[in-house]
Amino acid sequence: MQIQRLFRSHIFRFILFAIASFSMIIFFANQPSLSQINESAFSNKDVEFSFVVVGCNRVDKGDVDKTSPSTANIEQLKRTFKEVAELNPPPKFMFFAGDLVFGYTSDTKNLESQLKGWRELYESSPLASSKTTLIPVTGNHETQNEKKVSYEGAEKSWLKVMAPYLKYAGNGPRAGGKDNLKTDQSKLTYSFDYKGTHFLVLNTDPVGRDWSVPKNWIAQDLDKAKSRFAKHIFAIGHKPAYSYPKNLYSPAEDKEDGLGKLYPSDRDEFWTSLVKNKAEAMLAAHNHVYYRAKGPNGNTWQIIAGNGGSKLDKVVDQAKNNAFGYTVVSVMKDNRVMVTSYGRDVPKDGYLAPSDKYPTTVRDRGDISWNS
């Protein structure tokens, strides 16, 4: 009876509430910081290496003058550079998957000025002196003119300004060949290996064939990689093979905004090469949203990480997708592959506004291993 009266007493209930409240305070106080949280789900010692993918940081046309010369969302770019530099363990690579600048100009001097402005922001950031290697990837805003057509001058300007960050480039397809390329793509589309992982870097708007990739060269490259017993394969390009679903835009889109827009059969052959060689994922941008889904006919994932700082696309579930950020892929020692998307809410004062009061948190995490 005394025990029953004790459980019913207000004092006892208050004590229980106080203990529970104190426990919650201790729990949140001990949550990992941004520099610790990256591998908290699977421990740093289990990670062989990791890399970051992010794209689409350029501003809208109306904001170009405000952000010259870089034409980048400076607030979000600086914050991303800082946060990636603080990740633990340090990522081996940071792939910036296109649309770094506004571009869309036939004036190559103007384009070079924008690219140099972007480089200055990177080189003054803590990421530039970190252990992470920057690998910039072309987007349509870098290679295309005002008519949204890629031209050789833009490709040359990109190669000129970004030369210090193309040390892995050079083995890609040259002009002509089975893909009938109009210009030398050897430093725009290329591949390299690191610790048993094969990386395929793609220019998705080559001169003379916008909205495409050199499918024949890619098929041969991936076959060779598999013959060398590559344990993992990742493709990184600006435009995704399969775009963000048309019906999830608000309002719904009429046409697909991926590689299938103009050359669906070429896109399908490219994807077949990824699946055949058991590539874990294609990581892309272009669509201003984060999205992860398996592609058709296999276990190859497509991850759209186009939420780097450009104005986000209007989608059905805007609240869930209302975040700027970056994506981390972790290759584990046991051969699993984990993906973590980090995001922070878009400032209510506008997409270029200060964002300090908006914390960066994990927005998505999953296992993208081939057999998962």
C-alpha atoms as a printed R data frame, in Angstrom:
    type eleno elety resid chain resno      x      y       z
1   ATOM     1    CA   MET     A     1  0.000  0.000   0.000
2   ATOM     2    CA   GLN     A     2  2.815  2.392   0.856
3   ATOM     3    CA   ILE     A     3  4.465  1.698  -2.508
4   ATOM     4    CA   GLN     A     4  1.184  2.378  -4.361
5   ATOM     5    CA   ARG     A     5  0.719  5.654  -2.479
6   ATOM     6    CA   LEU     A     6  4.303  6.589  -3.359
7   ATOM     7    CA   PHE     A     7  3.713  6.094  -7.102
8   ATOM     8    CA   ARG     A     8  0.565  8.231  -6.894
9   ATOM     9    CA   SER     A     9  2.225 11.062  -4.986
10  ATOM    10    CA   HIS     A    10  2.897 14.386  -6.737
11  ATOM    11    CA   ILE     A    11  6.375 14.565  -5.246
12  ATOM    12    CA   PHE     A    12  7.372 11.217  -6.757
13  ATOM    13    CA   ARG     A    13  6.025 12.227 -10.170
14  ATOM    14    CA   PHE     A    14  7.947 15.485  -9.983
15  ATOM    15    CA   ILE     A    15 11.166 13.628  -9.156
16  ATOM    16    CA   LEU     A    16 10.654 11.306 -12.151
17  ATOM    17    CA   PHE     A    17 10.020 14.297 -14.432
18  ATOM    18    CA   ALA     A    18 13.150 16.034 -13.167
19  ATOM    19    CA   ILE     A    19 15.293 12.948 -13.731
20  ATOM    20    CA   ALA     A    20 13.917 12.502 -17.254
21  ATOM    21    CA   SER     A    21 14.449 16.167 -18.093
22  ATOM    22    CA   PHE     A    22 18.020 16.094 -16.779
23  ATOM    23    CA   SER     A    23 18.725 12.966 -18.804
24  ATOM    24    CA   MET     A    24 17.493 14.644 -21.999
25  ATOM    25    CA   ILE     A    25 19.697 17.670 -21.323
26  ATOM    26    CA   ILE     A    26 22.730 15.426 -20.889
27  ATOM    27    CA   PHE     A    27 21.799 13.511 -24.072
28  ATOM    28    CA   PHE     A    28 21.590 16.608 -26.280
29  ATOM    29    CA   ALA     A    29 24.678 18.137 -24.690
30  ATOM    30    CA   ASN     A    30 26.641 15.061 -25.673
31  ATOM    31    CA   GLN     A    31 25.450 14.951 -29.284
32  ATOM    32    CA   PRO     A    32 28.379 15.148 -31.722
33  ATOM    33    CA   SER     A    33 29.302 18.453 -33.347
34  ATOM    34    CA   LEU     A    34 29.402 18.827 -37.132
35  ATOM    35    CA   SER     A    35 33.077 17.895 -37.142
36  ATOM    36    CA   GLN     A    36 32.259 14.653 -35.307
37  ATOM    37    CA   ILE     A    37 28.886 13.599 -36.657
38  ATOM    38    CA   ASN     A    38 29.907 12.513 -40.159
39  ATOM    39    CA   GLU     A    39 30.903  8.959 -39.321
40  ATOM    40    CA   SER     A    40 29.129  8.642 -35.969
41  ATOM    41    CA   ALA     A    41 26.771  6.010 -37.387
42  ATOM    42    CA   PHE     A    42 29.617  3.684 -38.346
43  ATOM    43    CA   SER     A    43 32.798  4.927 -36.601
44  ATOM    44    CA   ASN     A    44 35.844  6.604 -38.113
45  ATOM    45    CA   LYS     A    45 37.983  3.486 -37.816
46  ATOM    46    CA   ASP     A    46 35.637  1.639 -40.182
47  ATOM    47    CA   VAL     A    47 36.074  4.162 -43.038
48  ATOM    48    CA   GLU     A    48 38.641  3.462 -45.758
49  ATOM    49    CA   PHE     A    49 38.128  6.930 -47.262
50  ATOM    50    CA   SER     A    50 35.318  9.361 -48.093
51  ATOM    51    CA   PHE     A    51 34.544 11.989 -50.691
52  ATOM    52    CA   VAL     A    52 32.121 14.903 -51.054
53  ATOM    53    CA   VAL     A    53 29.877 15.793 -53.992
54  ATOM    54    CA   VAL     A    54 27.994 19.069 -54.380
55  ATOM    55    CA   GLY     A    55 26.853 21.113 -57.365
56  ATOM    56    CA   CYS     A    56 24.831 24.176 -58.386
57  ATOM    57    CA   ASN     A    57 26.056 27.131 -56.346
58  ATOM    58    CA   ARG     A    58 25.733 29.816 -59.040
59  ATOM    59    CA   VAL     A    59 23.329 32.712 -58.529
60  ATOM    60    CA   ASP     A    60 20.357 33.736 -60.653
61  ATOM    61    CA   LYS     A    61 20.923 36.178 -63.515
62  ATOM    62    CA   GLY     A    62 19.436 39.066 -61.544
63  ATOM    63    CA   ASP     A    63 22.034 38.610 -58.794
64  ATOM    64    CA   VAL     A    64 25.146 38.372 -60.975
65  ATOM    65    CA   ASP     A    65 26.242 41.978 -60.358
66  ATOM    66    CA   LYS     A    66 25.822 41.591 -56.587
67  ATOM    67    CA   THR     A    67 28.174 38.620 -56.527
68  ATOM    68    CA   SER     A    68 30.776 39.516 -59.160
69  ATOM    69    CA   PRO     A    69 33.254 38.347 -60.074
70  ATOM    70    CA   SER     A    70 32.495 34.845 -58.751
71  ATOM    71    CA   THR     A    71 28.719 34.892 -59.507
72  ATOM    72    CA   ALA     A    72 28.491 32.302 -56.725
73  ATOM    73    CA   ASN     A    73 26.259 32.157 -53.674
74  ATOM    74    CA   ILE     A    74 29.159 33.362 -51.554
75  ATOM    75    CA   GLU     A    75 27.496 32.796 -48.182
76  ATOM    76    CA   GLN     A    76 26.694 29.160 -48.893
77  ATOM    77    CA   LEU     A    77 29.952 28.442 -50.723
78  ATOM    78    CA   LYS     A    78 32.136 29.732 -47.895
79  ATOM    79    CA   ARG     A    79 30.118 27.820 -45.355
80  ATOM    80    CA   THR     A    80 30.333 24.582 -47.335
81  ATOM    81    CA   PHE     A    81 34.101 24.949 -47.756
82  ATOM    82    CA   LYS     A    82 34.493 25.543 -44.023
83  ATOM    83    CA   GLU     A    83 32.280 22.640 -42.987
84  ATOM    84    CA   VAL     A    84 33.853 20.164 -45.387
85  ATOM    85    CA   ALA     A    85 37.283 21.182 -44.042
86  ATOM    86    CA   GLU     A    86 36.027 20.284 -40.547
87  ATOM    87    CA   LEU     A    87 34.667 16.847 -41.420
88  ATOM    88    CA   ASN     A    88 36.160 13.908 -39.585
89  ATOM    89    CA   PRO     A    89 37.721 11.938 -41.146
90  ATOM    90    CA   PRO     A    90 38.858 14.453 -43.786
91  ATOM    91    CA   PRO     A    91 37.379 13.571 -47.194
92  ATOM    92    CA   LYS     A    92 39.954 12.578 -49.792
93  ATOM    93    CA   PHE     A    93 38.136 14.402 -52.609
94  ATOM    94    CA   MET     A    94 35.594 17.146 -53.074
95  ATOM    95    CA   PHE     A    95 33.872 16.922 -56.458
96  ATOM    96    CA   PHE     A    96 32.143 20.206 -57.351
97  ATOM    97    CA   ALA     A    97 29.659 18.941 -59.908
98  ATOM    98    CA   GLY     A    98 29.127 21.949 -62.149
99  ATOM    99    CA   ASP     A    99 27.340 25.285 -62.253
100 ATOM   100    CA   LEU     A   100 29.947 26.873 -60.046
101 ATOM   101    CA   VAL     A   101 29.353 30.209 -61.810
102 ATOM   102    CA   PHE     A   102 26.532 31.792 -63.797
103 ATOM   103    CA   GLY     A   103 28.405 31.733 -67.097
104 ATOM   104    CA   TYR     A   104 26.024 31.313 -70.052
105 ATOM   105    CA   THR     A   105 28.203 33.721 -72.027
106 ATOM   106    CA   SER     A   106 30.047 33.713 -75.347
107 ATOM   107    CA   ASP     A   107 32.508 36.217 -73.849
108 ATOM   108    CA   THR     A   108 35.366 33.957 -72.750
109 ATOM   109    CA   LYS     A   109 37.110 36.767 -70.858
110 ATOM   110    CA   ASN     A   110 33.962 37.257 -68.795
111 ATOM   111    CA   LEU     A   111 33.721 33.514 -68.174
112 ATOM   112    CA   GLU     A   112 37.369 33.362 -67.105
113 ATOM   113    CA   SER     A   113 36.806 36.279 -64.730
114 ATOM   114    CA   GLN     A   114 33.924 34.436 -63.087
115 ATOM   115    CA   LEU     A   115 35.905 31.211 -62.778
116 ATOM   116    CA   LYS     A   116 38.901 33.068 -61.326
117 ATOM   117    CA   GLY     A   117 36.577 34.749 -58.829
118 ATOM   118    CA   TRP     A   118 35.293 31.330 -57.783
119 ATOM   119    CA   ARG     A   119 38.845 30.035 -57.455
120 ATOM   120    CA   GLU     A   120 39.759 32.964 -55.211
121 ATOM   121    CA   LEU     A   121 36.916 32.070 -52.843
122 ATOM   122    CA   TYR     A   122 38.127 28.480 -52.684
123 ATOM   123    CA   GLU     A   123 41.800 29.370 -52.305
124 ATOM   124    CA   SER     A   124 41.066 31.735 -49.411
125 ATOM   125    CA   SER     A   125 39.026 29.053 -47.606
126 ATOM   126    CA   PRO     A   126 40.313 26.550 -45.024
127 ATOM   127    CA   LEU     A   127 39.492 23.725 -47.426
128 ATOM   128    CA   ALA     A   128 42.302 24.781 -49.792
129 ATOM   129    CA   SER     A   129 44.951 24.012 -47.152
130 ATOM   130    CA   SER     A   130 43.272 20.831 -45.925
131 ATOM   131    CA   LYS     A   131 43.904 17.200 -46.905
132 ATOM   132    CA   THR     A   132 40.917 17.255 -49.283
133 ATOM   133    CA   THR     A   133 41.609 17.465 -53.033
134 ATOM   134    CA   LEU     A   134 39.263 19.664 -55.065
135 ATOM   135    CA   ILE     A   135 38.034 18.203 -58.374
136 ATOM   136    CA   PRO     A   136 35.830 20.675 -60.289
137 ATOM   137    CA   VAL     A   137 33.452 19.265 -62.918
138 ATOM   138    CA   THR     A   138 31.945 21.232 -65.808
139 ATOM   139    CA   GLY     A   139 28.278 22.187 -65.794
140 ATOM   140    CA   ASN     A   140 26.157 23.635 -68.578
141 ATOM   141    CA   HIS     A   141 26.586 27.158 -67.165
142 ATOM   142    CA   GLU     A   142 30.361 26.833 -67.669
143 ATOM   143    CA   THR     A   143 30.363 25.323 -71.170
144 ATOM   144    CA   GLN     A   144 27.330 26.893 -72.847
145 ATOM   145    CA   ASN     A   145 26.697 30.342 -74.343
146 ATOM   146    CA   GLU     A   146 23.614 32.563 -74.137
147 ATOM   147    CA   LYS     A   147 21.775 30.193 -76.484
148 ATOM   148    CA   LYS     A   148 22.545 27.262 -74.170
149 ATOM   149    CA   VAL     A   149 24.881 25.600 -76.647
150 ATOM   150    CA   SER     A   150 28.364 24.415 -75.668
151 ATOM   151    CA   TYR     A   151 31.287 25.890 -77.588
152 ATOM   152    CA   GLU     A   152 35.009 25.210 -77.776
153 ATOM   153    CA   GLY     A   153 36.085 28.577 -76.336
154 ATOM   154    CA   ALA     A   154 34.272 27.870 -73.096
155 ATOM   155    CA   GLU     A   155 35.890 24.441 -72.774
156 ATOM   156    CA   LYS     A   156 39.329 26.012 -73.288
157 ATOM   157    CA   SER     A   157 38.615 28.737 -70.731
158 ATOM   158    CA   TRP     A   158 37.591 26.122 -68.179
159 ATOM   159    CA   LEU     A   159 40.753 24.085 -68.804
160 ATOM   160    CA   LYS     A   160 42.902 27.218 -68.538
161 ATOM   161    CA   VAL     A   161 41.504 28.502 -65.244
162 ATOM   162    CA   MET     A   162 40.946 25.140 -63.550
163 ATOM   163    CA   ALA     A   163 44.268 23.605 -64.660
164 ATOM   164    CA   PRO     A   164 45.704 23.345 -61.093
165 ATOM   165    CA   TYR     A   165 42.780 21.139 -60.086
166 ATOM   166    CA   LEU     A   166 42.815 18.739 -63.022
167 ATOM   167    CA   LYS     A   167 45.794 16.624 -61.988
168 ATOM   168    CA   TYR     A   168 43.806 13.401 -62.414
169 ATOM   169    CA   ALA     A   169 42.531 14.413 -65.867
170 ATOM   170    CA   GLY     A   170 43.983 13.500 -69.258
171 ATOM   171    CA   ASN     A   171 43.026  9.919 -70.117
172 ATOM   172    CA   GLY     A   172 39.623 10.758 -71.567
173 ATOM   173    CA   PRO     A   173 38.421 10.586 -75.177
174 ATOM   174    CA   ARG     A   174 39.903 12.862 -77.811
175 ATOM   175    CA   ALA     A   175 38.149 14.368 -80.829
176 ATOM   176    CA   GLY     A   176 36.674 11.855 -83.249
177 ATOM   177    CA   GLY     A   177 36.664  8.224 -82.203
178 ATOM   178    CA   LYS     A   178 33.612  5.980 -81.899
179 ATOM   179    CA   ASP     A   179 31.717  8.765 -80.146
180 ATOM   180    CA   ASN     A   180 32.471 11.203 -83.006
181 ATOM   181    CA   LEU     A   181 33.431 13.975 -80.606
182 ATOM   182    CA   LYS     A   182 33.875 17.474 -82.012
183 ATOM   183    CA   THR     A   183 36.533 18.577 -79.512
184 ATOM   184    CA   ASP     A   184 39.176 17.015 -77.300
185 ATOM   185    CA   GLN     A   185 37.419 15.805 -74.148
186 ATOM   186    CA   SER     A   186 40.417 14.094 -72.535
187 ATOM   187    CA   LYS     A   187 40.548 16.513 -69.580
188 ATOM   188    CA   LEU     A   188 36.786 17.087 -69.318
189 ATOM   189    CA   THR     A   189 35.623 13.462 -69.269
190 ATOM   190    CA   TYR     A   190 38.197 11.142 -67.703
191 ATOM   191    CA   SER     A   191 38.745  8.482 -65.072
192 ATOM   192    CA   PHE     A   192 41.173  7.571 -62.315
193 ATOM   193    CA   ASP     A   193 41.626  5.014 -59.547
194 ATOM   194    CA   TYR     A   194 42.110  5.470 -55.832
195 ATOM   195    CA   LYS     A   195 42.450  2.627 -53.306
196 ATOM   196    CA   GLY     A   196 40.622  0.147 -55.506
197 ATOM   197    CA   THR     A   197 37.844  2.610 -56.377
198 ATOM   198    CA   HIS     A   198 37.297  3.806 -59.937
199 ATOM   199    CA   PHE     A   199 36.064  7.359 -60.483
200 ATOM   200    CA   LEU     A   200 34.478  8.428 -63.763
201 ATOM   201    CA   VAL     A   201 34.308 12.222 -64.206
202 ATOM   202    CA   LEU     A   202 31.888 13.355 -66.916
203 ATOM   203    CA   ASN     A   203 31.345 16.455 -69.020
204 ATOM   204    CA   THR     A   204 27.625 16.133 -69.748
205 ATOM   205    CA   ASP     A   205 27.570 18.890 -72.408
206 ATOM   206    CA   PRO     A   206 30.397 18.274 -74.890
207 ATOM   207    CA   VAL     A   207 30.608 20.550 -77.920
208 ATOM   208    CA   GLY     A   208 28.302 19.388 -80.691
209 ATOM   209    CA   ARG     A   209 26.315 17.059 -78.477
210 ATOM   210    CA   ASP     A   210 24.861 18.840 -75.455
211 ATOM   211    CA   TRP     A   211 22.956 16.629 -73.013
212 ATOM   212    CA   SER     A   212 25.114 13.563 -73.575
213 ATOM   213    CA   VAL     A   213 28.180 11.626 -72.500
214 ATOM   214    CA   PRO     A   214 30.589  9.574 -74.684
215 ATOM   215    CA   LYS     A   215 28.899  6.217 -74.171
216 ATOM   216    CA   ASN     A   216 31.387  4.153 -76.184
217 ATOM   217    CA   TRP     A   217 34.444  5.471 -74.379
218 ATOM   218    CA   ILE     A   218 32.687  5.011 -71.046
219 ATOM   219    CA   ALA     A   219 31.748  1.394 -71.803
220 ATOM   220    CA   GLN     A   220 35.351  0.580 -72.672
221 ATOM   221    CA   ASP     A   221 36.723  2.459 -69.665
222 ATOM   222    CA   LEU     A   222 34.435  0.676 -67.204
223 ATOM   223    CA   ASP     A   223 35.187 -2.739 -68.708
224 ATOM   224    CA   LYS     A   224 38.899 -2.053 -68.214
225 ATOM   225    CA   ALA     A   225 38.313 -0.902 -64.649
226 ATOM   226    CA   LYS     A   226 36.426 -4.084 -63.848
227 ATOM   227    CA   SER     A   227 39.197 -6.172 -65.422
228 ATOM   228    CA   ARG     A   228 41.577 -4.492 -62.945
229 ATOM   229    CA   PHE     A   229 39.276 -5.736 -60.177
230 ATOM   230    CA   ALA     A   230 37.920 -2.338 -59.192
231 ATOM   231    CA   LYS     A   231 36.006 -2.825 -55.955
232 ATOM   232    CA   HIS     A   232 33.833  0.262 -56.379
233 ATOM   233    CA   ILE     A   233 32.791  2.503 -59.277
234 ATOM   234    CA   PHE     A   234 31.333  6.006 -59.066
235 ATOM   235    CA   ALA     A   235 30.360  8.321 -61.928
236 ATOM   236    CA   ILE     A   236 30.233 12.059 -61.247
237 ATOM   237    CA   GLY     A   237 28.762 14.508 -63.761
238 ATOM   238    CA   HIS     A   238 26.644 17.626 -63.793
239 ATOM   239    CA   LYS     A   239 23.464 16.449 -65.498
240 ATOM   240    CA   PRO     A   240 21.919 13.293 -64.051
241 ATOM   241    CA   ALA     A   241 21.090 10.331 -66.248
242 ATOM   242    CA   TYR     A   242 17.542 10.342 -64.887
243 ATOM   243    CA   SER     A   243 16.364 13.705 -63.640
244 ATOM   244    CA   TYR     A   244 14.331 14.515 -60.572
245 ATOM   245    CA   PRO     A   245 10.844 13.033 -61.260
246 ATOM   246    CA   LYS     A   246  8.722 15.353 -63.408
247 ATOM   247    CA   ASN     A   247  5.594 14.773 -61.334
248 ATOM   248    CA   LEU     A   248  7.332 15.916 -58.125
249 ATOM   249    CA   TYR     A   249  7.925 19.433 -59.401
250 ATOM   250    CA   SER     A   250  5.368 22.079 -58.486
251 ATOM   251    CA   PRO     A   251  3.876 22.515 -61.033
252 ATOM   252    CA   ALA     A   252  4.798 19.265 -62.772
253 ATOM   253    CA   GLU     A   253  7.411 19.466 -65.537
254 ATOM   254    CA   ASP     A   254  6.643 18.549 -69.146
255 ATOM   255    CA   LYS     A   255 10.083 17.170 -70.070
256 ATOM   256    CA   GLU     A   256 12.754 15.236 -68.283
257 ATOM   257    CA   ASP     A   257 15.719 17.441 -67.369
258 ATOM   258    CA   GLY     A   258 18.413 14.750 -67.482
259 ATOM   259    CA   LEU     A   259 20.574 13.051 -70.108
260 ATOM   260    CA   GLY     A   260 17.475 11.390 -71.541
261 ATOM   261    CA   LYS     A   261 16.055 14.739 -72.643
262 ATOM   262    CA   LEU     A   262 17.640 14.680 -76.111
263 ATOM   263    CA   TYR     A   263 19.311 11.286 -76.408
264 ATOM   264    CA   PRO     A   264 17.347  8.736 -74.365
265 ATOM   265    CA   SER     A   265 18.859  5.700 -76.112
266 ATOM   266    CA   ASP     A   266 22.402  6.971 -75.460
267 ATOM   267    CA   ARG     A   267 21.458  7.600 -71.844
268 ATOM   268    CA   ASP     A   268 20.147  4.046 -71.549
269 ATOM   269    CA   GLU     A   269 23.360  2.576 -72.984
270 ATOM   270    CA   PHE     A   270 25.404  4.665 -70.551
271 ATOM   271    CA   TRP     A   271 23.313  3.451 -67.632
272 ATOM   272    CA   THR     A   272 23.591 -0.142 -68.827
273 ATOM   273    CA   SER     A   273 27.385  0.186 -68.649
274 ATOM   274    CA   LEU     A   274 27.131  1.360 -65.034
275 ATOM   275    CA   VAL     A   275 24.837 -1.505 -64.065
276 ATOM   276    CA   LYS     A   276 26.843 -4.126 -65.978
277 ATOM   277    CA   ASN     A   277 29.980 -3.166 -64.074
278 ATOM   278    CA   LYS     A   278 28.165 -2.877 -60.736
279 ATOM   279    CA   ALA     A   279 28.785  0.819 -60.235
280 ATOM   280    CA   GLU     A   280 27.445  1.906 -56.873
281 ATOM   281    CA   ALA     A   281 26.181  5.279 -58.018
282 ATOM   282    CA   MET     A   282 26.090  8.172 -60.389
283 ATOM   283    CA   LEU     A   283 26.277 11.450 -58.483
284 ATOM   284    CA   ALA     A   284 25.090 14.585 -60.235
285 ATOM   285    CA   ALA     A   285 23.533 18.031 -59.783
286 ATOM   286    CA   HIS     A   286 21.710 20.281 -62.303
287 ATOM   287    CA   ASN     A   287 18.310 19.825 -60.656
288 ATOM   288    CA   HIS     A   288 18.356 22.169 -57.664
289 ATOM   289    CA   VAL     A   289 17.367 19.609 -55.076
290 ATOM   290    CA   TYR     A   290 18.742 16.614 -53.177
291 ATOM   291    CA   TYR     A   291 17.324 13.276 -54.296
292 ATOM   292    CA   ARG     A   292 18.400  9.636 -53.928
293 ATOM   293    CA   ALA     A   293 16.857  6.669 -55.743
294 ATOM   294    CA   LYS     A   294 17.901  3.462 -57.467
295 ATOM   295    CA   GLY     A   295 18.012  3.546 -61.236
296 ATOM   296    CA   PRO     A   296 16.417  0.907 -63.445
297 ATOM   297    CA   ASN     A   297 17.644 -2.648 -64.032
298 ATOM   298    CA   GLY     A   298 20.009 -3.092 -61.122
299 ATOM   299    CA   ASN     A   299 21.385 -1.816 -57.839
300 ATOM   300    CA   THR     A   300 23.105  1.308 -59.147
301 ATOM   301    CA   TRP     A   301 21.896  4.421 -57.345
302 ATOM   302    CA   GLN     A   302 21.496  7.922 -58.696
303 ATOM   303    CA   ILE     A   303 22.074 10.736 -56.245
304 ATOM   304    CA   ILE     A   304 21.267 14.314 -57.224
305 ATOM   305    CA   ALA     A   305 23.218 16.743 -55.048
306 ATOM   306    CA   GLY     A   306 22.220 19.981 -56.740
307 ATOM   307    CA   ASN     A   307 21.502 21.843 -53.509
308 ATOM   308    CA   GLY     A   308 24.793 23.722 -53.245
309 ATOM   309    CA   GLY     A   309 23.351 27.236 -53.071
310 ATOM   310    CA   SER     A   310 21.505 28.029 -56.297
311 ATOM   311    CA   LYS     A   311 17.822 28.866 -55.806
312 ATOM   312    CA   LEU     A   312 16.097 25.582 -55.090
313 ATOM   313    CA   ASP     A   313 13.578 24.115 -57.498
314 ATOM   314    CA   LYS     A   314  9.928 24.355 -56.493
315 ATOM   315    CA   VAL     A   315  8.886 20.838 -55.637
316 ATOM   316    CA   VAL     A   316  5.855 19.161 -54.107
317 ATOM   317    CA   ASP     A   317  7.426 18.513 -50.700
318 ATOM   318    CA   GLN     A   318  9.200 21.864 -50.418
319 ATOM   319    CA   ALA     A   319  9.517 21.796 -46.628
320 ATOM   320    CA   LYS     A   320 11.461 18.535 -46.679
321 ATOM   321    CA   ASN     A   321 13.715 19.659 -49.532
322 ATOM   322    CA   ASN     A   322 14.255 23.233 -48.372
323 ATOM   323    CA   ALA     A   323 17.964 22.844 -47.635
324 ATOM   324    CA   PHE     A   324 21.358 23.856 -48.986
325 ATOM   325    CA   GLY     A   325 24.187 21.438 -48.317
326 ATOM   326    CA   TYR     A   326 26.496 18.707 -49.607
327 ATOM   327    CA   THR     A   327 26.718 14.924 -49.800
328 ATOM   328    CA   VAL     A   328 29.399 12.669 -48.303
329 ATOM   329    CA   VAL     A   329 30.091  9.165 -49.615
330 ATOM   330    CA   SER     A   330 32.046  6.885 -47.284
331 ATOM   331    CA   VAL     A   331 33.793  3.785 -48.615
332 ATOM   332    CA   MET     A   332 34.091  1.357 -45.722
333 ATOM   333    CA   LYS     A   333 36.870 -1.105 -44.953
334 ATOM   334    CA   ASP     A   334 34.335 -3.934 -45.135
335 ATOM   335    CA   ASN     A   335 33.425 -2.776 -48.709
336 ATOM   336    CA   ARG     A   336 30.078 -1.245 -47.789
337 ATOM   337    CA   VAL     A   337 29.351  2.223 -49.159
338 ATOM   338    CA   MET     A   338 27.434  4.727 -47.056
339 ATOM   339    CA   VAL     A   339 25.977  8.071 -48.139
340 ATOM   340    CA   THR     A   340 25.196 11.016 -45.869
341 ATOM   341    CA   SER     A   341 23.470 14.198 -46.999
342 ATOM   342    CA   TYR     A   342 24.031 17.316 -44.883
343 ATOM   343    CA   GLY     A   343 21.663 20.256 -45.139
344 ATOM   344    CA   ARG     A   344 20.759 23.612 -43.599
345 ATOM   345    CA   ASP     A   345 17.521 25.483 -44.147
346 ATOM   346    CA   VAL     A   346 17.422 28.231 -46.750
347 ATOM   347    CA   PRO     A   347 17.505 31.641 -44.993
348 ATOM   348    CA   LYS     A   348 14.084 33.239 -44.717
349 ATOM   349    CA   ASP     A   349 15.626 36.563 -45.774
350 ATOM   350    CA   GLY     A   350 16.583 35.152 -49.171
351 ATOM   351    CA   TYR     A   351 18.900 32.551 -50.638
352 ATOM   352    CA   LEU     A   352 21.943 34.876 -50.493
353 ATOM   353    CA   ALA     A   353 21.333 35.992 -46.892
354 ATOM   354    CA   PRO     A   354 23.503 35.114 -43.853
355 ATOM   355    CA   SER     A   355 22.828 31.594 -42.629
356 ATOM   356    CA   ASP     A   356 24.600 31.298 -39.265
357 ATOM   357    CA   LYS     A   357 21.364 30.742 -37.351
358 ATOM   358    CA   TYR     A   358 20.452 27.757 -39.515
359 ATOM   359    CA   PRO     A   359 22.307 24.642 -38.284
360 ATOM   360    CA   THR     A   360 23.645 22.001 -40.639
361 ATOM   361    CA   THR     A   361 22.227 18.581 -39.834
362 ATOM   362    CA   VAL     A   362 22.033 15.109 -41.365
363 ATOM   363    CA   ARG     A   363 19.105 15.103 -43.814
364 ATOM   364    CA   ASP     A   364 19.569 11.654 -45.331
365 ATOM   365    CA   ARG     A   365 21.758  8.645 -44.625
366 ATOM   366    CA   GLY     A   366 21.781  5.217 -46.229
367 ATOM   367    CA   ASP     A   367 23.671  2.185 -47.469
368 ATOM   368    CA   ILE     A   368 24.270  2.324 -51.242
369 ATOM   369    CA   SER     A   369 26.400 -0.790 -51.479
370 ATOM   370    CA   TRP     A   370 25.706 -2.734 -54.663
371 ATOM   371    CA   ASN     A   371 23.789 -5.499 -52.906
372 ATOM   372    CA   SER     A   372 21.893 -3.257 -50.485
